[in-house]
Coordinates of C-alpha atoms and ligand atoms in Angstrom, one line a residue:
M28 CA 5.5 5.7 3.9
C29 CA 7.9 5.3 6.8
G30 CA 7.4 2.6 9.2
I31 CA 7.2 3.4 12.9
F32 CA 7.1 0.9 15.8
G33 CA 7.3 1.3 19.6
Y34 CA 7.3 -1.1 22.5
I35 CA 6.5 -0.7 26.2
G36 CA 6.1 -3.5 28.6
E37 CA 7.6 -6.1 30.8
R38 CA 10.0 -7.8 28.4
K39 CA 13.6 -6.8 28.7
N40 CA 14.5 -6.9 25.0
A41 CA 12.5 -3.9 23.7
G42 CA 15.4 -2.9 21.4
S43 CA 15.5 -6.3 19.6
I44 CA 11.7 -6.4 19.4
V45 CA 11.3 -3.0 17.6
I46 CA 14.2 -3.7 15.2
R47 CA 12.7 -7.1 14.3
G48 CA 9.2 -5.8 14.0
L49 CA 10.3 -2.9 11.9
K50 CA 11.8 -5.3 9.4
N51 CA 8.3 -6.5 8.8
L52 CA 7.3 -2.9 7.9
E53 CA 10.3 -2.4 5.6
Y54 CA 7.9 -2.2 2.6
R55 CA 6.8 1.2 4.0
G56 CA 10.2 2.8 3.4
Y57 CA 13.8 1.7 3.4
D58 CA 16.3 4.4 2.8
S59 CA 17.4 4.8 6.4
W60 CA 16.6 3.6 9.9
G61 CA 17.0 4.5 13.5
I62 CA 16.1 3.5 17.1
A63 CA 15.9 5.1 20.6
M64 CA 15.9 2.9 23.6
R65 CA 15.3 3.9 27.2
L66 CA 17.6 1.4 29.0
L67 CA 16.7 0.0 32.4
D68 CA 19.3 2.2 34.1
G69 CA 17.4 5.2 32.8
S70 CA 19.9 6.2 30.1
M71 CA 19.1 6.6 26.5
R72 CA 20.7 4.6 23.6
M73 CA 20.3 5.9 20.1
A74 CA 21.5 4.4 16.8
K75 CA 20.7 5.5 13.2
D76 CA 22.1 5.0 9.8
I77 CA 21.4 5.1 6.1
G78 CA 20.5 1.8 4.3
K79 CA 17.9 -0.8 4.9
I80 CA 16.7 -1.9 8.3
G81 CA 16.8 -5.4 6.9
A82 CA 20.5 -5.4 7.1
V83 CA 20.5 -4.5 10.8
D84 CA 21.1 -7.3 13.4
D85 CA 18.5 -7.1 16.2
K86 CA 20.9 -8.8 18.5
D87 CA 23.0 -5.6 18.5
F88 CA 20.1 -4.0 20.5
A89 CA 19.7 -6.7 23.2
Q90 CA 20.7 -4.5 26.2
P91 CA 18.1 -4.6 29.0
C92 CA 15.4 -2.3 27.9
S93 CA 11.6 -2.2 28.2
L94 CA 10.8 0.9 26.2
A95 CA 12.0 1.6 22.6
I96 CA 10.9 3.3 19.4
A97 CA 12.2 2.8 15.9
H98 CA 11.7 4.1 12.4
S99 CA 12.4 3.0 8.8
R100 CA 12.4 6.1 6.5
W101 CA 11.1 7.0 3.1
A102 CA 12.5 10.5 2.7
T103 CA 10.2 13.5 2.2
H104 CA 11.9 16.6 3.8
G105 CA 15.7 16.4 3.8
G106 CA 17.9 14.0 1.8
V107 CA 18.8 10.5 2.7
T108 CA 21.5 11.1 5.4
R109 CA 22.3 9.8 8.8
D110 CA 21.4 13.2 10.3
N111 CA 18.0 13.2 8.7
A112 CA 17.2 9.6 9.8
H113 CA 14.8 9.3 12.8
P114 CA 14.6 9.4 15.8
H115 CA 15.1 13.1 16.3
F116 CA 15.8 14.6 19.7
S117 CA 15.3 17.6 21.9
C118 CA 18.3 19.9 22.7
D119 CA 18.7 18.2 26.1
G120 CA 18.4 14.7 24.5
R121 CA 15.5 13.8 26.8
I122 CA 12.8 13.6 24.2
A123 CA 13.0 11.2 21.2
V124 CA 10.5 11.2 18.3
V125 CA 9.8 9.0 15.3
H126 CA 7.3 10.3 12.7
N127 CA 5.5 9.2 9.6
G128 CA 3.9 12.0 7.5
I129 CA 4.6 15.7 6.8
I130 CA 4.3 18.6 9.2
E131 CA 3.5 21.3 6.6
N132 CA 4.0 24.3 8.8
F133 CA 7.4 23.1 10.1
E134 CA 9.4 26.1 8.8
E135 CA 7.3 28.6 10.8
L136 CA 7.6 26.4 13.9
R137 CA 11.3 25.9 13.4
S138 CA 12.0 29.7 13.2
E139 CA 9.9 30.2 16.4
L140 CA 11.9 27.5 18.2
E141 CA 15.2 28.8 16.9
S142 CA 14.4 32.2 18.2
K143 CA 13.9 30.5 21.6
G144 CA 17.4 29.1 21.4
H145 CA 16.8 25.6 20.0
T146 CA 19.4 24.2 17.7
F147 CA 18.6 21.7 15.0
A148 CA 20.7 18.9 13.7
S149 CA 18.7 17.9 10.6
Q150 CA 16.7 19.3 7.6
T151 CA 13.6 17.3 8.5
D152 CA 10.2 18.6 9.4
T153 CA 10.1 16.0 12.2
E154 CA 12.8 17.6 14.3
I155 CA 10.5 20.4 15.4
I156 CA 8.4 17.9 17.3
P157 CA 10.9 17.0 20.1
H158 CA 12.0 20.6 20.4
L159 CA 8.4 21.8 20.7
V160 CA 7.6 19.1 23.3
E161 CA 10.8 20.1 25.2
E162 CA 9.7 23.8 25.1
L163 CA 6.2 22.9 26.3
L164 CA 7.5 20.7 29.1
K165 CA 9.1 23.8 30.6
Q166 CA 5.6 25.0 31.7
K167 CA 4.9 24.2 35.3
G168 CA 2.9 21.0 35.9
M169 CA 3.0 20.0 32.2
T170 CA 2.9 16.2 31.7
L171 CA 4.5 14.5 28.7
A172 CA 1.0 13.6 27.3
E173 CA -0.2 17.1 27.7
A174 CA 2.9 18.5 26.1
V175 CA 2.5 16.1 23.1
R176 CA -1.2 17.0 22.8
S177 CA -0.5 20.8 22.8
A178 CA 2.3 20.3 20.3
C179 CA 0.0 18.2 18.0
K180 CA -2.6 21.0 18.1
R181 CA -0.1 23.3 16.4
F182 CA 0.8 20.9 13.5
M183 CA -0.7 21.3 10.1
G184 CA -0.5 18.2 7.8
R185 CA -0.5 14.5 8.3
F186 CA 1.4 12.8 11.0
A187 CA 1.7 9.7 13.1
I188 CA 4.3 10.1 15.9
L189 CA 5.8 8.1 18.8
V190 CA 7.3 10.1 21.6
L191 CA 9.7 8.7 24.3
D192 CA 10.9 10.6 27.4
R193 CA 14.2 9.3 28.9
Q194 CA 12.9 10.3 32.3
L195 CA 9.6 8.3 32.1
M196 CA 8.5 4.7 31.6
S197 CA 5.7 5.9 29.3
L198 CA 5.0 5.9 25.6
V199 CA 2.9 8.6 23.9
A200 CA 1.6 8.3 20.3
A201 CA -0.7 10.5 18.2
R202 CA -2.1 10.5 14.7
T203 CA -3.8 12.7 12.2
G204 CA -3.9 11.3 8.7
S205 CA -1.1 8.7 8.9
P206 CA -1.9 5.3 10.4
L207 CA -1.2 4.0 13.9
I208 CA -2.4 0.7 15.5
V209 CA -2.1 -0.3 19.1
G210 CA -1.3 -4.0 19.7
V211 CA -2.3 -5.1 23.1
G212 CA -0.5 -7.9 24.9
D213 CA -0.3 -9.1 28.5
G214 CA 1.3 -6.3 30.4
E215 CA 2.7 -4.9 27.2
C216 CA 1.8 -2.6 24.3
F217 CA 3.0 -2.3 20.8
I218 CA 2.3 0.8 18.7
A219 CA 3.0 0.5 14.9
S220 CA 2.1 1.9 11.5
D221 CA 0.9 -1.5 10.5
I222 CA -0.1 -4.9 12.1
P223 CA 2.8 -7.1 10.8
A224 CA 5.2 -5.3 13.1
F225 CA 3.7 -7.0 16.2
L226 CA 1.9 -10.0 14.8
E227 CA 4.5 -12.3 16.4
Y228 CA 3.3 -11.2 19.9
T229 CA -0.4 -10.3 19.6
R230 CA -3.4 -10.4 17.3
T231 CA -5.4 -8.1 19.6
V232 CA -5.6 -4.5 18.5
E233 CA -7.1 -1.2 19.3
Y234 CA -7.4 1.3 16.4
L235 CA -6.3 4.9 16.9
D236 CA -8.7 7.1 15.0
D237 CA -7.7 10.3 13.2
G238 CA -7.2 13.1 15.6
E239 CA -6.5 10.8 18.6
M240 CA -3.6 10.1 20.8
V241 CA -2.7 7.3 23.2
T242 CA -0.6 7.3 26.4
V243 CA 0.7 4.0 27.8
E244 CA 1.9 4.2 31.4
G245 CA 1.8 2.0 34.4
G246 CA 0.1 -0.8 32.5
K247 CA -2.8 1.5 31.5
I248 CA -3.7 2.6 27.9
R249 CA -5.5 5.9 27.7
F250 CA -7.0 7.2 24.5
Q251 CA -7.8 10.9 24.0
N252 CA -9.0 13.3 21.5
I253 CA -6.1 15.6 20.5
Q254 CA -8.2 18.8 20.3
T255 CA -10.4 18.4 23.4
G256 CA -8.4 16.0 25.6
E257 CA -11.6 14.1 26.1
E258 CA -11.0 10.4 26.9
R259 CA -12.1 7.7 24.4
E260 CA -13.2 4.1 25.0
K261 CA -11.9 1.6 22.5
R262 CA -13.0 -1.8 21.4
L263 CA -10.5 -4.7 21.4
V264 CA -10.5 -6.3 17.9
T265 CA -8.9 -9.7 17.0
I266 CA -7.4 -9.8 13.6
D267 CA -7.2 -13.0 11.6
W268 CA -3.8 -12.6 9.9
T269 CA -1.2 -15.0 11.1
V270 CA 2.6 -14.8 11.2
A271 CA 2.8 -17.4 8.5
D272 CA 0.7 -15.1 6.2
T273 CA 3.3 -12.4 6.5
G274 CA 6.3 -14.6 5.7
K275 CA 8.0 -15.5 2.4
G276 CA 7.3 -19.2 2.7
E277 CA 9.5 -21.3 0.4
Y278 CA 10.2 -18.3 -1.9
E279 CA 13.2 -16.1 -2.3
H280 CA 11.1 -12.9 -2.6
Y281 CA 7.7 -11.7 -1.3
M282 CA 6.7 -10.7 -4.8
L283 CA 7.0 -14.3 -6.1
K284 CA 5.3 -15.7 -3.0
E285 CA 2.4 -13.3 -3.5
I286 CA 2.1 -14.1 -7.2
M287 CA 1.9 -17.8 -6.2
D288 CA -0.7 -17.0 -3.5
Q289 CA -3.0 -16.2 -6.4
K290 CA -3.6 -20.0 -6.6
E291 CA -6.0 -19.3 -3.7
T292 CA -6.7 -15.6 -3.4
I293 CA -9.3 -15.4 -6.2
Q294 CA -11.5 -17.9 -4.4
R295 CA -10.9 -16.0 -1.1
A296 CA -11.9 -12.7 -2.7
V297 CA -15.3 -14.1 -3.8
H298 CA -16.0 -15.4 -0.4
Q299 CA -18.4 -12.6 0.3
D300 CA -21.8 -12.4 2.0
D301 CA -24.5 -12.5 -0.7
E302 CA -26.7 -10.0 1.2
H303 CA -23.9 -7.5 1.4
I304 CA -23.0 -7.9 -2.3
L305 CA -26.7 -7.5 -3.4
Q306 CA -27.0 -4.4 -1.2
V307 CA -23.9 -2.9 -2.9
A308 CA -25.3 -3.9 -6.3
K309 CA -28.6 -2.1 -5.4
S310 CA -26.7 1.0 -4.4
I311 CA -25.0 1.0 -7.8
E312 CA -28.3 0.6 -9.6
T313 CA -30.1 3.3 -7.7
C314 CA -27.4 5.9 -7.1
L315 CA -27.2 9.1 -9.2
G316 CA -23.7 8.6 -10.6
C317 CA -21.2 6.0 -9.6
I318 CA -17.5 6.9 -9.6
L319 CA -14.6 4.6 -9.0
S320 CA -11.4 6.1 -7.5
A321 CA -8.0 4.7 -6.6
C322 CA -4.2 5.2 -7.3
G323 CA -1.6 3.2 -9.2
T324 CA -2.4 -0.4 -9.7
A325 CA -5.7 -0.2 -7.8
G326 CA -6.5 2.6 -10.3
K327 CA -5.9 0.3 -13.3
V328 CA -8.1 -2.3 -11.5
C329 CA -10.9 0.4 -11.4
M330 CA -10.4 1.0 -15.2
A331 CA -10.9 -2.7 -15.8
A332 CA -14.0 -2.5 -13.6
D333 CA -15.4 0.2 -15.9
Y334 CA -15.4 -2.4 -18.6
F335 CA -16.9 -5.1 -16.2
F336 CA -19.8 -2.8 -15.4
S337 CA -20.2 -1.8 -19.0
V338 CA -20.0 -5.2 -20.6
V339 CA -21.5 -7.5 -17.9
A340 CA -24.0 -5.1 -16.2
K341 CA -24.6 -2.5 -19.0
R342 CA -24.1 0.1 -16.4
H343 CA -22.0 3.2 -16.8
V344 CA -19.5 4.0 -14.1
N345 CA -16.6 6.4 -14.3
F346 CA -13.0 6.1 -13.0
V347 CA -11.2 9.1 -11.7
T348 CA -7.6 8.9 -10.4
A349 CA -7.8 9.7 -6.7
S350 CA -5.3 12.5 -6.9
E351 CA -7.5 14.2 -9.5
F352 CA -10.8 13.4 -7.8
P353 CA -11.2 16.7 -5.9
I354 CA -11.4 18.6 -9.2
Y355 CA -14.7 16.7 -9.9
H356 CA -16.4 17.8 -6.7
H357 CA -19.0 19.8 -8.7
F358 CA -20.5 16.6 -9.9
L359 CA -21.0 15.0 -6.5
K360 CA -24.4 14.8 -4.9
P361 CA -25.8 13.2 -1.8
E362 CA -27.2 10.5 -4.1
S363 CA -23.8 9.7 -5.7
L364 CA -21.9 6.6 -4.9
I365 CA -18.1 6.6 -4.8
I366 CA -16.3 3.3 -4.8
V367 CA -12.7 3.5 -3.6
V368 CA -10.2 0.6 -4.0
S369 CA -7.0 0.3 -2.0
Q370 CA -4.8 -2.6 -0.8
S371 CA -3.3 -0.8 2.1
G372 CA -6.4 1.3 3.0
E373 CA -4.0 4.1 3.9
T374 CA -3.3 5.9 0.6
A375 CA -3.4 9.6 1.3
D376 CA -4.9 10.6 -2.1
V377 CA -7.7 8.1 -1.7
L378 CA -8.5 9.4 1.8
E379 CA -8.6 12.9 0.4
A380 CA -11.0 11.8 -2.3
M381 CA -13.2 10.3 0.3
K382 CA -13.1 13.5 2.3
V383 CA -14.3 15.5 -0.8
A384 CA -17.0 12.9 -1.4
K385 CA -18.2 13.1 2.2
Q386 CA -18.3 16.9 2.0
S387 CA -20.9 16.5 -0.8
G388 CA -22.9 14.0 1.3
S389 CA -22.0 11.2 -1.2
K390 CA -21.8 7.6 0.1
V391 CA -18.5 5.8 -0.1
L392 CA -17.9 2.1 -0.6
A393 CA -14.3 0.9 0.1
I394 CA -12.9 -2.2 -1.3
V395 CA -9.7 -2.9 0.7
N396 CA -7.3 -5.6 1.8
T397 CA -6.5 -4.2 5.2
E398 CA -9.2 -4.6 7.8
G399 CA -9.3 -1.6 10.2
S400 CA -7.3 0.6 7.9
S401 CA -8.1 4.3 7.7
I402 CA -10.0 3.9 4.4
A403 CA -12.0 1.0 5.7
R404 CA -13.0 2.9 8.8
A405 CA -13.8 6.1 7.0
A406 CA -16.1 4.4 4.5
D407 CA -19.9 4.0 4.7
Y408 CA -19.6 0.4 3.5
T409 CA -16.6 -1.9 3.2
L410 CA -15.8 -5.0 1.3
L411 CA -12.6 -6.9 2.1
I412 CA -10.7 -8.8 -0.6
N413 CA -9.2 -11.3 1.9
A414 CA -5.9 -11.6 0.0
G415 CA -3.9 -11.7 3.3
P416 CA -0.9 -9.3 3.9
E417 CA 0.8 -8.1 0.8
R418 CA 4.4 -7.1 1.5
A419 CA 6.2 -6.7 -1.8
V420 CA 5.9 -3.1 -2.9
A421 CA 4.5 -4.2 -6.3
S422 CA 0.9 -5.1 -5.9
T423 CA 0.0 -8.5 -7.4
K424 CA -2.5 -10.7 -5.4
A425 CA -4.3 -7.6 -4.1
A426 CA -4.9 -6.4 -7.7
T427 CA -6.4 -9.6 -8.9
G428 CA -8.5 -9.9 -5.7
Q429 CA -9.8 -6.4 -6.2
M430 CA -10.7 -7.3 -9.8
A431 CA -12.5 -10.4 -8.6
V432 CA -14.6 -8.5 -6.1
L433 CA -15.5 -5.8 -8.7
L434 CA -16.4 -8.5 -11.3
L435 CA -18.6 -10.2 -8.8
I436 CA -20.4 -7.0 -8.1
A437 CA -20.8 -6.3 -11.8
H438 CA -22.5 -9.7 -12.1
A439 CA -24.7 -8.9 -9.1
V440 CA -25.8 -5.7 -10.8
A441 CA -26.7 -7.7 -13.9
G442 CA -28.8 -10.1 -11.6
K443 CA -26.2 -12.9 -12.2
L444 CA -24.5 -13.1 -8.8
N445 CA -24.3 -16.9 -8.8
A446 CA -23.0 -17.1 -12.4
G447 CA -20.3 -14.5 -11.4
R448 CA -19.3 -16.5 -8.4
T449 CA -19.1 -19.7 -10.4
L450 CA -17.0 -18.0 -13.1
L451 CA -14.6 -16.6 -10.6
L452 CA -14.3 -19.9 -8.7
E453 CA -13.5 -21.6 -11.9
T454 CA -11.0 -18.9 -12.8
G455 CA -9.3 -19.5 -9.5
G456 CA -9.0 -23.2 -10.4
L457 CA -7.5 -22.3 -13.8
I458 CA -5.0 -20.0 -12.2
N459 CA -4.0 -22.8 -9.8
D460 CA -3.3 -25.0 -12.7
M461 CA -1.4 -22.3 -14.6
L462 CA 1.0 -21.4 -11.8
N463 CA 3.3 -24.5 -12.1
P464 CA 7.1 -24.6 -12.4
R465 CA 7.1 -25.3 -16.2
Y466 CA 4.9 -22.2 -16.8
I467 CA 7.4 -20.1 -14.9
E468 CA 10.3 -21.6 -16.7
H469 CA 8.7 -20.8 -20.0
I470 CA 8.3 -17.1 -19.0
E471 CA 11.9 -17.1 -17.7
G472 CA 13.0 -18.1 -21.2
I473 CA 11.2 -15.1 -22.6
A474 CA 12.5 -12.8 -19.9
K475 CA 16.1 -13.9 -20.7
K476 CA 15.5 -12.9 -24.4
I477 CA 14.4 -9.4 -23.5
C478 CA 16.0 -8.5 -20.2
K479 CA 18.8 -6.4 -21.8
H480 CA 16.3 -4.1 -23.7
D481 CA 15.8 -0.6 -22.4
N482 CA 12.3 -0.1 -23.8
M483 CA 9.2 -2.3 -24.2
Y484 CA 5.6 -1.6 -25.0
I485 CA 2.4 -3.4 -24.1
I486 CA -1.0 -3.2 -25.9
G487 CA -4.5 -4.4 -25.1
K488 CA -8.0 -3.7 -26.2
G489 CA -11.2 -3.6 -24.1
W490 CA -10.5 -4.8 -20.6
N491 CA -7.1 -5.7 -21.7
Y492 CA -6.3 -2.1 -22.2
P493 CA -6.1 -1.2 -18.5
M494 CA -4.1 -4.4 -18.1
A495 CA -1.6 -3.1 -20.6
L496 CA -1.3 0.0 -18.4
E497 CA -0.9 -2.2 -15.3
S498 CA 1.7 -4.4 -17.1
A499 CA 3.7 -1.3 -17.7
I500 CA 3.6 -0.3 -14.0
K501 CA 4.7 -3.7 -12.9
I502 CA 7.6 -3.9 -15.4
Q503 CA 8.8 -0.3 -14.7
E504 CA 8.7 -0.5 -11.0
V505 CA 10.6 -3.7 -10.4
S506 CA 12.9 -4.1 -13.4
Y507 CA 13.4 -0.3 -14.2
I508 CA 12.9 -1.1 -17.9
H509 CA 11.1 1.7 -19.6
A510 CA 7.7 0.1 -20.3
E511 CA 4.6 1.8 -21.6
G512 CA 1.1 0.5 -22.1
F513 CA -1.3 1.6 -24.9
A514 CA -4.8 1.0 -26.1
A515 CA -3.9 -1.2 -29.2
G516 CA -5.9 1.1 -31.5
E517 CA -3.9 4.2 -30.4
L518 CA -0.6 2.8 -31.7
K519 CA -0.9 4.3 -35.1
H520 CA -1.7 7.7 -33.6
G521 CA 1.8 8.2 -32.4
P522 CA 3.5 5.5 -30.3
I523 CA 4.3 3.3 -33.3
A524 CA 7.1 5.8 -34.1
L525 CA 9.0 4.2 -31.1
I526 CA 9.2 0.8 -32.6
E527 CA 12.6 -0.4 -33.9
E528 CA 14.0 -3.7 -35.0
G529 CA 13.6 -6.2 -32.1
T530 CA 11.7 -3.9 -29.7
P531 CA 9.8 -6.2 -27.4
C532 CA 6.0 -5.6 -27.6
V533 CA 3.6 -7.5 -25.4
A534 CA 0.1 -8.0 -26.7
L535 CA -2.7 -9.0 -24.3
L536 CA -5.5 -10.9 -25.9
G537 CA -8.7 -12.7 -25.0
N538 CA -10.8 -15.1 -27.0
D539 CA -13.2 -12.4 -27.8
E540 CA -14.6 -10.0 -30.4
F541 CA -11.5 -7.8 -30.1
T542 CA -9.1 -10.4 -31.4
S543 CA -9.2 -9.5 -35.1
D544 CA -8.6 -5.8 -34.4
I545 CA -5.6 -6.5 -32.1
L546 CA -4.2 -9.0 -34.6
S547 CA -4.1 -6.2 -37.1
N548 CA -2.3 -4.0 -34.6
I549 CA 0.2 -6.8 -34.0
M550 CA 0.8 -7.0 -37.7
E551 CA 1.4 -3.3 -37.8
L552 CA 4.0 -3.7 -35.0
K553 CA 5.6 -6.7 -36.7
A554 CA 5.9 -4.9 -40.0
R555 CA 8.2 -2.4 -38.1
G556 CA 10.4 -5.1 -36.7
A557 CA 8.8 -5.5 -33.2
L558 CA 9.3 -8.8 -31.3
I559 CA 5.7 -9.9 -30.5
I560 CA 5.2 -11.6 -27.2
A561 CA 1.5 -12.5 -26.9
V562 CA -0.5 -13.4 -23.8
S563 CA -3.5 -15.2 -25.3
P564 CA -5.7 -18.2 -24.8
V565 CA -5.3 -19.0 -28.6
R566 CA -2.1 -19.2 -30.7
H567 CA -1.8 -17.1 -33.9
T568 CA 0.9 -17.2 -36.5
A569 CA 1.7 -13.5 -35.9
F570 CA 3.1 -14.2 -32.4
D571 CA 6.9 -14.6 -32.1
L572 CA 6.6 -15.8 -28.5
W573 CA 3.4 -17.1 -26.9
I574 CA 2.4 -17.2 -23.2
K575 CA -0.7 -19.4 -23.1
V576 CA -3.4 -18.3 -20.7
P577 CA -6.8 -20.0 -20.0
D578 CA -9.9 -18.7 -21.7
A579 CA -11.7 -17.0 -18.8
A580 CA -14.5 -14.9 -20.5
S581 CA -15.0 -11.7 -18.5
A582 CA -12.3 -12.8 -16.0
Q583 CA -9.7 -12.6 -18.8
P584 CA -7.9 -9.5 -17.4
I585 CA -7.4 -11.3 -14.1
V586 CA -5.8 -14.2 -15.8
N587 CA -3.8 -12.1 -18.3
I588 CA -2.0 -10.0 -15.8
I589 CA -0.6 -13.0 -13.9
P590 CA 2.1 -14.0 -16.5
I591 CA 3.1 -10.3 -16.8
Q592 CA 3.6 -10.2 -13.0
I593 CA 5.9 -13.2 -13.4
L594 CA 7.7 -11.6 -16.3
A595 CA 8.2 -8.4 -14.4
Y596 CA 9.5 -10.3 -11.4
L597 CA 11.9 -12.4 -13.5
L598 CA 13.1 -9.3 -15.4
A599 CA 14.0 -7.7 -12.1
V600 CA 15.8 -10.7 -10.9
L601 CA 17.7 -11.1 -14.2
R602 CA 18.7 -7.5 -14.1
G603 CA 20.0 -7.9 -10.5
K604 CA 17.3 -5.7 -8.9
D605 CA 15.4 -6.4 -5.6
P606 CA 11.8 -6.9 -6.7
D607 CA 10.5 -6.5 -3.2
M608 CA 12.0 -3.1 -2.5
P609 CA 12.3 -1.1 -5.7
R610 CA 14.2 2.2 -5.6
N611 CA 12.3 5.4 -4.7
L612 CA 9.1 3.6 -3.8
A613 CA 7.2 2.6 -0.7
K614 CA 4.2 0.3 -0.4
S615 CA 1.8 2.5 1.6
V616 CA 1.7 6.0 0.1
T617 CA 0.5 8.1 3.1
V618 CA 1.6 11.4 1.7
K619 CA 0.0 13.5 -1.1
Ligands
F6R28 C1 2.1 -0.8 -7.9 C2 1.4 -0.4 -6.6 C3 0.9 0.9 -6.4 C4 -0.4 0.9 -5.6 C5 -0.8 2.3 -5.2 C6 -2.1 2.3 -4.4 O1 2.4 -2.1 -7.9 O2 1.3 -1.3 -5.7 O3 0.7 1.6 -7.6 O4 -1.4 0.2 -6.3 O5 0.2 3.0 -4.5 O6 -1.9 1.6 -3.2 P1 -3.1 1.1 -2.4 O7 -3.8 0.0 -3.2 O8 -2.5 0.6 -1.1 O9 -4.1 2.2 -2.2

């Protein structure tokens, strides 16, 4: 949530650099934007507005400047107004701050600062930061870095901040909870919430750990612990994402591009070190209780994994939504294994779940897409899904990559690692064949028939049940149609009352032992007038509309969700919505 990006270095177009880079972080928040530039003549230029950073022209910020910070907002405290957009400034206009996260004790700090004569221009929690730094700088001999460090020690909550002082050619950043990554170039430094902001300039990074700050001045980068001030050594890491990976390619939207990327990402997901997978499988077999935890789509993936472990490996694992996980702390032991799943690796509720697990001494395995992310670094073991950057807010290729890794692990637990890999590689090939223009046109025809409806329902049984829930998330979030997913057998216990003549109902089927049950449920829906759209390897007369999928055995949920991703995308486009940036959402949910 919220994208922040700062530049300091020898280039003279820092303003354009941060605006352009921030556009690559727009998936983090897009209700307003802002920039502060320290111009080469020592003056400060500020601009902010409501609306998307994507609509801002970076050429408007081409004045000679070598130090700038910028922000793209997802509102938490204070409505979406120009005044609440970042950066925020000290009373004297010398200090500018951009912030991602929430300062929980801001009211108390604001009253304290107001009593000292500070006046505030916004309703945000963020604005206390420049005022507090300004106040601390009044102390004799206080440097900017020391003032930021002292200020951070007073904050409660989660934050990642960038601080610019009009009087200095230095950039100070600090984090607790929210992500910050330092991109290191030749005589220049980039500090951002996420790597795509600076990928155009460097692939060399240093990760700022929780509770650390960094000061860039005179060509030197100095890392410190916020509490103790102790200096920290960092390792330079080269990341393997490329600029091409972060683009839209030939597609109009990132969401469609990322759906099409699934031609390759299943194969990439199973590209794992055998030893590592076998070790993970052993931990699952020997632990005393294995719990899967995640949020949103990643949570639905975990629910599918429950079925993978149960059916393929005959092993019971539980899923607990990450935001509910702390309630289960009584059941955690040092011998427990917690598997967390996250695309971004930054989801606050997942990090909180990991903290609770660690407090009980339990071990944590993280399955993530973003190398070096907070979740990856806080885990005891990490597996990467290798999907490449996912920029559309709606998760598609990451979800199927996560399922592929979990299905591979389930096979490893069953002593069938090679069979699992073969199945998944074959499934990748089937998906490649499936994702052709005719297939998409067929789904478009169906989307056109149902795009004016306000409600739709999705049913599934077995591992297609979590996919019914995931289908509902996909359709809701990008098309704003009210969609709900159910276990097919639950229909008659209430939801069937919602069915009217023509209500679109999607049924997810495999070629498996559940087919006859779900066909009965389809008949029950049909008898009440529902329009049945079936995603199934086999055709049945009960279907009004059929989306054919390959028969993929235990990989069926991976295959079945793909046409629904396409349907959700097309429904959004037909309804005139932006599928990449749905209202009220942000890709990386770094607040609780
Ligand atoms: C929906 C979606 C979200 C995420 C959720 C967790 O399409 O993308 O529900 O799955 O916010 O995010 P990660 O996987 O980054 O932890």
